[in-house]
mmCIF file of N, CA, C and O in Angstrom:
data_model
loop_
_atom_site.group_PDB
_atom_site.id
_atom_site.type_symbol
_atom_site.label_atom_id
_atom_site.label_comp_id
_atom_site.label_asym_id
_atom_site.label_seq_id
_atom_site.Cartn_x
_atom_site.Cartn_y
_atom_site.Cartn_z
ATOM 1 N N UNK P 855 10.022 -2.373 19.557
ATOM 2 C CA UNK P 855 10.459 -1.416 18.550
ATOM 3 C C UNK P 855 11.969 -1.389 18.420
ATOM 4 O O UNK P 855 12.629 -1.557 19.445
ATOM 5 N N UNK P 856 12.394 -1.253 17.614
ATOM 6 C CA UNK P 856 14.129 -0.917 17.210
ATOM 7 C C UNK P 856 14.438 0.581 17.177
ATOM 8 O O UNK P 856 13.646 1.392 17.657
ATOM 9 N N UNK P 857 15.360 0.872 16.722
ATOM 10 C CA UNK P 857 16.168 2.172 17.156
ATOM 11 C C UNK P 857 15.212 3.452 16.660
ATOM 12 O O UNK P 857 14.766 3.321 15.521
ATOM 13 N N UNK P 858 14.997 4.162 17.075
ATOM 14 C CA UNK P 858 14.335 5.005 17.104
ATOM 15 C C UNK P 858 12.931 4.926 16.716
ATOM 16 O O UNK P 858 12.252 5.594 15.935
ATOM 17 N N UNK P 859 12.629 3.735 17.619
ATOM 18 C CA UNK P 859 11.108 3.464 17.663
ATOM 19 C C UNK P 859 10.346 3.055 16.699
ATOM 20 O O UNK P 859 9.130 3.184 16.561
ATOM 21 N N UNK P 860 11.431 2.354 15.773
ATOM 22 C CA UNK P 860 10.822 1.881 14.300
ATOM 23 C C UNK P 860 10.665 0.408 14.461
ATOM 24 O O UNK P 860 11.393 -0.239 15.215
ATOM 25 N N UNK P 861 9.598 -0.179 13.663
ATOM 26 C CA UNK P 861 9.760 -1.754 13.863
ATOM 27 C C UNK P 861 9.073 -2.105 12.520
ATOM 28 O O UNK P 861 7.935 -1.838 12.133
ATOM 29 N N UNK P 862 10.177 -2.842 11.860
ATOM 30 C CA UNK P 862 9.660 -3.092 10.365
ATOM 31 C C UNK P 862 8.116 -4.097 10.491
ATOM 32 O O UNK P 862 7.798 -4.854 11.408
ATOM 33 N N UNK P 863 7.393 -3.787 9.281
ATOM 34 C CA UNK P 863 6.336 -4.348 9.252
ATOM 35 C C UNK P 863 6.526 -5.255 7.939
ATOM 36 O O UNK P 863 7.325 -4.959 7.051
ATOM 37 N N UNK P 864 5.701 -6.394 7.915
ATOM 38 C CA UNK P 864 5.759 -7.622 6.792
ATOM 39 C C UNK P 864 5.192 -6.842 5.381
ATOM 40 O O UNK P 864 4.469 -5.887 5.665
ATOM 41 N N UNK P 865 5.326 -7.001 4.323
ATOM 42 C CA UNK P 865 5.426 -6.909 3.468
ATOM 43 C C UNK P 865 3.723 -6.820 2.955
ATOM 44 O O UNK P 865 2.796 -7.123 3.706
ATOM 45 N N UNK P 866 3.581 -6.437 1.816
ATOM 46 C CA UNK P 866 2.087 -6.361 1.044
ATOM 47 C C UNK P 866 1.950 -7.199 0.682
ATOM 48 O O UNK P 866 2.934 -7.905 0.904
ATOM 49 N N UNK P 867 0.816 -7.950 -0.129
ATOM 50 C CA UNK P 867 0.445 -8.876 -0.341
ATOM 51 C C UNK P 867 0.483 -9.231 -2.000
ATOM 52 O O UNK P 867 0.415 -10.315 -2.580
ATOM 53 N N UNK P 868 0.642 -7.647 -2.583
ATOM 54 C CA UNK P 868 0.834 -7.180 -3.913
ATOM 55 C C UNK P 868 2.611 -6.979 -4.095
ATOM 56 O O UNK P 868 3.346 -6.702 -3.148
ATOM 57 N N UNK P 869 2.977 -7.140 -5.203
ATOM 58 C CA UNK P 869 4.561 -6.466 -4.855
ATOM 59 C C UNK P 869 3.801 -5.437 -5.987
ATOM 60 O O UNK P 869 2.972 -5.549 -6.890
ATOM 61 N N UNK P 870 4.676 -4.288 -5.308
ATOM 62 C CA UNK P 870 4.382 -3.311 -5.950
ATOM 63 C C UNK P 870 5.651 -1.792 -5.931
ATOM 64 O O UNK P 870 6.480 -1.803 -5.021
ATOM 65 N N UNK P 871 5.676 -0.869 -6.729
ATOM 66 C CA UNK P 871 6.819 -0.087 -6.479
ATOM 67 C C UNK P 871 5.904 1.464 -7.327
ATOM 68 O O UNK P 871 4.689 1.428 -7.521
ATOM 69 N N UNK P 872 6.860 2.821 -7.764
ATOM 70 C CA UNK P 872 6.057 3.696 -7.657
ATOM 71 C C UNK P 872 4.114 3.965 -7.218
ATOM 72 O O UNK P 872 3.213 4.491 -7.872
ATOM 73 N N UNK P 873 4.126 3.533 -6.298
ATOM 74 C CA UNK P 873 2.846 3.068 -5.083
ATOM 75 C C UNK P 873 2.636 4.534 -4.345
ATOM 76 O O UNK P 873 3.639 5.235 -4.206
ATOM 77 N N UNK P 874 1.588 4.930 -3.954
ATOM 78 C CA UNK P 874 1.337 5.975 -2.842
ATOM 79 C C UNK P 874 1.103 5.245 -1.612
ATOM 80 O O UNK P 874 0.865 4.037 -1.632
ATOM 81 N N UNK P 875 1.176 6.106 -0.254
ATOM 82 C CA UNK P 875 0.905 5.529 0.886
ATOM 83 C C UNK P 875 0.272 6.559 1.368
ATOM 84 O O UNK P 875 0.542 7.724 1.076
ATOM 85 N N UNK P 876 -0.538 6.229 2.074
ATOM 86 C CA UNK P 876 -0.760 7.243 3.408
ATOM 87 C C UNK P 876 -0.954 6.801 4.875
ATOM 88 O O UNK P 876 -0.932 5.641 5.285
ATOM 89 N N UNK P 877 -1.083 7.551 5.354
ATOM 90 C CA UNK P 877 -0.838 7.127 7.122
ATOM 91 C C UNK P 877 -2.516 7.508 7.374
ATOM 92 O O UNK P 877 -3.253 8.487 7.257
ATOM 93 N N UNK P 878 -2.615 5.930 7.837
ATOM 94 C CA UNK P 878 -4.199 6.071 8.566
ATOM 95 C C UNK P 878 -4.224 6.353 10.108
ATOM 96 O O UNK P 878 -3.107 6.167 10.591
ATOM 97 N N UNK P 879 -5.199 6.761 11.060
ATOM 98 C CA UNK P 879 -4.749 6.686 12.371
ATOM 99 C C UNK P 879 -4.578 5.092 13.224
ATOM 100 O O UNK P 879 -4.254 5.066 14.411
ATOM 101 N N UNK P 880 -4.809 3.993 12.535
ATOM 102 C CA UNK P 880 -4.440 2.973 13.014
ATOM 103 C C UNK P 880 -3.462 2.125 11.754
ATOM 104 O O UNK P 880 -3.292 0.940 11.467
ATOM 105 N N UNK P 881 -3.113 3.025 11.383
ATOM 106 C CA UNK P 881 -2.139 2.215 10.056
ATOM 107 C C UNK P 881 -1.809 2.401 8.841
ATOM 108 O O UNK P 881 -1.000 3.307 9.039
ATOM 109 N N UNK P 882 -1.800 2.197 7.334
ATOM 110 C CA UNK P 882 -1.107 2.555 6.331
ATOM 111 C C UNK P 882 -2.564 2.183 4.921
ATOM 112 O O UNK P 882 -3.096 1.075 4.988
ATOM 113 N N UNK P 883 -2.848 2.776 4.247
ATOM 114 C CA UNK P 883 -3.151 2.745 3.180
ATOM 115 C C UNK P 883 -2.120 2.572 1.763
ATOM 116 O O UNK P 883 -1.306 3.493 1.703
ATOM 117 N N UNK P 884 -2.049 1.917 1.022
ATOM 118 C CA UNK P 884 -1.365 1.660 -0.160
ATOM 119 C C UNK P 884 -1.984 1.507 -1.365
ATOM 120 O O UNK P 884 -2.788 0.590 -1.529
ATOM 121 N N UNK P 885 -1.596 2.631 -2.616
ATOM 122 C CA UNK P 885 -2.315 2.370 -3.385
ATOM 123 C C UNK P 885 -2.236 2.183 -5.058
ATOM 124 O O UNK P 885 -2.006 3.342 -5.404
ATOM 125 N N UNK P 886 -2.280 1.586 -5.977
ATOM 126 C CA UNK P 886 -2.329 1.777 -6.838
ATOM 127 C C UNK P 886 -0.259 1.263 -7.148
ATOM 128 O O UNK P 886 0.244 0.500 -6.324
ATOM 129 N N UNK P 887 0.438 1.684 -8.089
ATOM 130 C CA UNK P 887 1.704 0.974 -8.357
ATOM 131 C C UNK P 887 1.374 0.597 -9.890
ATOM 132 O O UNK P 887 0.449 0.680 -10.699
ATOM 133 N N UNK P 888 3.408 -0.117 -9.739
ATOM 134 C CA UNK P 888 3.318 -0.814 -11.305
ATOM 135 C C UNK P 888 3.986 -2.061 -10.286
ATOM 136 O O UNK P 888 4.617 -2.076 -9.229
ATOM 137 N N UNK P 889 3.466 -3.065 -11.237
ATOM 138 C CA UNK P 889 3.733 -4.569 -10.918
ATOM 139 C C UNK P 889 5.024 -4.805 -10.895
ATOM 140 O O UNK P 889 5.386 -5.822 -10.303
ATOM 141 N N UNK P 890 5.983 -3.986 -11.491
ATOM 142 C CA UNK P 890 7.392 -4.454 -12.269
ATOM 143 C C UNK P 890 7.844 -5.296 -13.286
ATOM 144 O O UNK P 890 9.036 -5.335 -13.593
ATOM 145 N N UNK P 891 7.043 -5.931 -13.800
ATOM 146 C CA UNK P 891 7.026 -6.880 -14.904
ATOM 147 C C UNK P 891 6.639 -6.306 -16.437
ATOM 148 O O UNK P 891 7.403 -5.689 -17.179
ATOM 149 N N UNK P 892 5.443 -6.626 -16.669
ATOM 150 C CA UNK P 892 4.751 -6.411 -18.154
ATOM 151 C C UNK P 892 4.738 -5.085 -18.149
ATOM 152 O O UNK P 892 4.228 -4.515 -19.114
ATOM 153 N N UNK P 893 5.262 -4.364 -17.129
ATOM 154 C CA UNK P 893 4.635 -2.708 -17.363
ATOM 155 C C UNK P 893 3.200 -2.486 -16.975
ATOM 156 O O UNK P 893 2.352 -1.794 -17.539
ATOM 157 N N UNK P 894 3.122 -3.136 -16.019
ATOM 158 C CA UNK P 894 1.042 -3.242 -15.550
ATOM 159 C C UNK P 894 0.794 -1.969 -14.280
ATOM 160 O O UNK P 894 1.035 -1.976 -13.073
ATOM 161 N N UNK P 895 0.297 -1.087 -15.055
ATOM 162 C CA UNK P 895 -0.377 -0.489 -13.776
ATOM 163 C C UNK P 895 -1.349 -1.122 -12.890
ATOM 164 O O UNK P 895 -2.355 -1.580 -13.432
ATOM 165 N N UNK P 896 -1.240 -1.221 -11.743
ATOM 166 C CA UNK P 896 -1.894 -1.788 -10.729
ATOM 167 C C UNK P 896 -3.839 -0.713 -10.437
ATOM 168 O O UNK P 896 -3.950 0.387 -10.977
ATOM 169 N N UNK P 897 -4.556 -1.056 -9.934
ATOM 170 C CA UNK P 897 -5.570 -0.745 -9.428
ATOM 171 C C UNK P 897 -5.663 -1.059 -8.190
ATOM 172 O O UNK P 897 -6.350 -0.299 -7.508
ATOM 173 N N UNK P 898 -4.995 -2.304 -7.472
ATOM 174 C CA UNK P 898 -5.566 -2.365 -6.385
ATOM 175 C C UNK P 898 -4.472 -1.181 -5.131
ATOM 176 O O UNK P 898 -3.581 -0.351 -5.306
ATOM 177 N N UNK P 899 -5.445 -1.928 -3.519
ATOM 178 C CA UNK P 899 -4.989 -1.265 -2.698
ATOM 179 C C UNK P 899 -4.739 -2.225 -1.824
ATOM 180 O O UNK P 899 -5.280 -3.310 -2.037
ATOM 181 N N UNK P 900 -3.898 -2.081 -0.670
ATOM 182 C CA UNK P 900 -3.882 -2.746 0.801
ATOM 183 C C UNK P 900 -4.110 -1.838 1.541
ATOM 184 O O UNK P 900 -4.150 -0.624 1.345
ATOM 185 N N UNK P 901 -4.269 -2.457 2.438
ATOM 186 C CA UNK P 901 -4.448 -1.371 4.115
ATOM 187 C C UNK P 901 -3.727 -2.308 4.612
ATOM 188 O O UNK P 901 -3.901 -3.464 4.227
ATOM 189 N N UNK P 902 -2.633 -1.955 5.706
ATOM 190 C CA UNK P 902 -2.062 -2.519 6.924
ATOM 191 C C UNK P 902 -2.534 -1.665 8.164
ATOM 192 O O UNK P 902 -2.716 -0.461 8.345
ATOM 193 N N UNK P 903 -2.713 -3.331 9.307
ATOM 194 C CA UNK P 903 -3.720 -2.312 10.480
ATOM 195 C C UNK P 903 -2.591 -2.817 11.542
ATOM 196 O O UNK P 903 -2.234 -3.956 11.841
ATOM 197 N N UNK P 904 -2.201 -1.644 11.960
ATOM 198 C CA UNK P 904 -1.220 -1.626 13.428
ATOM 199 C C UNK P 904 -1.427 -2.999 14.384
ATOM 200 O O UNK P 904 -0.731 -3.977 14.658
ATOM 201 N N UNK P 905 -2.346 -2.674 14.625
ATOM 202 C CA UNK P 905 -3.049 -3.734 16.033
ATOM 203 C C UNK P 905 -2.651 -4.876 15.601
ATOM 204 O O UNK P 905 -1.734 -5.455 16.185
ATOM 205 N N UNK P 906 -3.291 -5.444 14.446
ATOM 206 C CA UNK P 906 -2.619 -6.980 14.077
ATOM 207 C C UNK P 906 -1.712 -7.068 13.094
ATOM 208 O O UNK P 906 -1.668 -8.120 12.457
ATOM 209 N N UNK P 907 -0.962 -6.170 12.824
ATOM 210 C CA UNK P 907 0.372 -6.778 11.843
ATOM 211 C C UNK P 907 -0.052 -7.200 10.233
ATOM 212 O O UNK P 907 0.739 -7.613 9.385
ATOM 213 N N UNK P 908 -1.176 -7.032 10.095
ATOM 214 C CA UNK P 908 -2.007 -7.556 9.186
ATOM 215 C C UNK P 908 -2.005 -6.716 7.782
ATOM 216 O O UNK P 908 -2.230 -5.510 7.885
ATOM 217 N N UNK P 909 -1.797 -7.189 6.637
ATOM 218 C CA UNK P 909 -2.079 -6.581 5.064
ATOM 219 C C UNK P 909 -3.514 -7.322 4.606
ATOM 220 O O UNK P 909 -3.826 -8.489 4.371
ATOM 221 N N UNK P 910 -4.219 -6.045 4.602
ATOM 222 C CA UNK P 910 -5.805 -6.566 3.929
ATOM 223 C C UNK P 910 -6.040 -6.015 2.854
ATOM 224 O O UNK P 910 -5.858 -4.804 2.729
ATOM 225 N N UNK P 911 -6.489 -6.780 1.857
ATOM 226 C CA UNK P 911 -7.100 -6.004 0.206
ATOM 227 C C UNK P 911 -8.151 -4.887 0.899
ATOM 228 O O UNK P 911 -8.786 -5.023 1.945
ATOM 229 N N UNK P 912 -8.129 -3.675 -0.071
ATOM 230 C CA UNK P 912 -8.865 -2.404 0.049
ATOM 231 C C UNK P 912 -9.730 -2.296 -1.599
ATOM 232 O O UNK P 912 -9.340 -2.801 -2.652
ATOM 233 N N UNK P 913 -10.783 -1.606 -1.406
ATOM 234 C CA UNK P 913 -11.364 -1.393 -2.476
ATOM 235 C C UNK P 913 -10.546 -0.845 -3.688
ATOM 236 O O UNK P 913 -9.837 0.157 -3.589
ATOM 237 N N UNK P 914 -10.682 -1.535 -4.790
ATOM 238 C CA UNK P 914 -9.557 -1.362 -5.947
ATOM 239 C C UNK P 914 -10.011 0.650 -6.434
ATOM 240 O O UNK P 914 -11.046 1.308 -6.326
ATOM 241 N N UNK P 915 -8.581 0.978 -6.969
ATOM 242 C CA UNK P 915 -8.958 2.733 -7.592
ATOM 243 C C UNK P 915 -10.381 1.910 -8.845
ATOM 244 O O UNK P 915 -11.006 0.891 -9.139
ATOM 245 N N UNK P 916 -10.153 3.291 -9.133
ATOM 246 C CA UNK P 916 -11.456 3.668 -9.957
ATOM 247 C C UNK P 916 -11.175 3.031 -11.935
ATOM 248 O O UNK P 916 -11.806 2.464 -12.827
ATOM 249 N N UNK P 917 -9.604 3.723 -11.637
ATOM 250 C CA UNK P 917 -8.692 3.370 -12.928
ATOM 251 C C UNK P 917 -7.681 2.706 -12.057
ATOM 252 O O UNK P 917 -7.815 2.620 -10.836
ATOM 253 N N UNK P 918 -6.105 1.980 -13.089
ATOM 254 C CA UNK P 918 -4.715 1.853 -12.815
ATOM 255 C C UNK P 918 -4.165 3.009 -12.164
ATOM 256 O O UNK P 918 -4.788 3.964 -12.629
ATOM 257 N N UNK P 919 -3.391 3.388 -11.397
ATOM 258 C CA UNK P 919 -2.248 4.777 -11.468
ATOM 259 C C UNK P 919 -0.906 4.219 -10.973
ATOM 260 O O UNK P 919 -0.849 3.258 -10.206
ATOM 261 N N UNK P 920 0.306 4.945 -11.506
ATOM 262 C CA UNK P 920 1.221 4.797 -10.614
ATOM 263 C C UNK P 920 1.824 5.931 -10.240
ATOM 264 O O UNK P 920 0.926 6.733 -9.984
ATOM 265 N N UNK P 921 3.227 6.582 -10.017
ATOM 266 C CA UNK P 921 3.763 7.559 -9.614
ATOM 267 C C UNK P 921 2.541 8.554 -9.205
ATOM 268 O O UNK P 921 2.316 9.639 -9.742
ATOM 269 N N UNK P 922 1.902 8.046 -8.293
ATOM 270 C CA UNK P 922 0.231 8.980 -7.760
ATOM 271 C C UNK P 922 0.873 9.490 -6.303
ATOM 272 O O UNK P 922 1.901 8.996 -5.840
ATOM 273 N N UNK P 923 0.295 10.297 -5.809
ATOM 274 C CA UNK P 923 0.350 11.049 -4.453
ATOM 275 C C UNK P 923 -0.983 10.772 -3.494
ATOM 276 O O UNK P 923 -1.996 10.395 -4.084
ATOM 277 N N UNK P 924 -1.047 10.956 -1.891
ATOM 278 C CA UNK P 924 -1.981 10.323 -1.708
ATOM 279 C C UNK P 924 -1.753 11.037 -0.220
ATOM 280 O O UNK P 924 -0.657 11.063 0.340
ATOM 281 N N UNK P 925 -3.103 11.674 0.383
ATOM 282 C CA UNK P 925 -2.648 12.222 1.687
ATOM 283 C C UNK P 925 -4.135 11.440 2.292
ATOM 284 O O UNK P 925 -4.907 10.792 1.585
ATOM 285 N N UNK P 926 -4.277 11.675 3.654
ATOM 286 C CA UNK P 926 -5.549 11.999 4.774
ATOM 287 C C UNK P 926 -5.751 12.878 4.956
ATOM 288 O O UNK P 926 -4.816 13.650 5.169
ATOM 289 N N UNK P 927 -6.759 13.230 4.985
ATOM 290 C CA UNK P 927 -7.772 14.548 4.784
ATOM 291 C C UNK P 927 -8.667 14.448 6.075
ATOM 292 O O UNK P 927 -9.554 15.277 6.277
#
């Protein structure tokens, strides 16, 4: 880990920007975004899982969203 116990993680597999995240108990959910290009709202998701360093596709939203909010419940 680096300074105050942070240690950057590799990147998504999507580029993506106004995106929600949430904190899973073994890692990060990501969801939804705009592509930055054509103006494309995104649908899909990643999950990153602690243990292996790993970005995996997640079941796509229902619709596109971007500037969305996103907690664990």
């Amino acid at each position: 880990p680096g300074a105050r116990g942070l240690t950057r993680a590799g990147g998504g597999q999507v580029p993506r920007s106004y995106a929600a995240a949430a904190v899973l108990p073994d890692g990060l959910l990501v969801l939804g975004g705009w592509d930055g290009t054509s103006g494309r709202r995104l649908d899909s998701t990643e999950r990153y899982h602690l243990g292996t360093d790993r970005w995996r596709p997640a079941p796509p939203l229902a619709s596109p969203r971007y500037g969305l909010a996103a907690v664990l419940v």
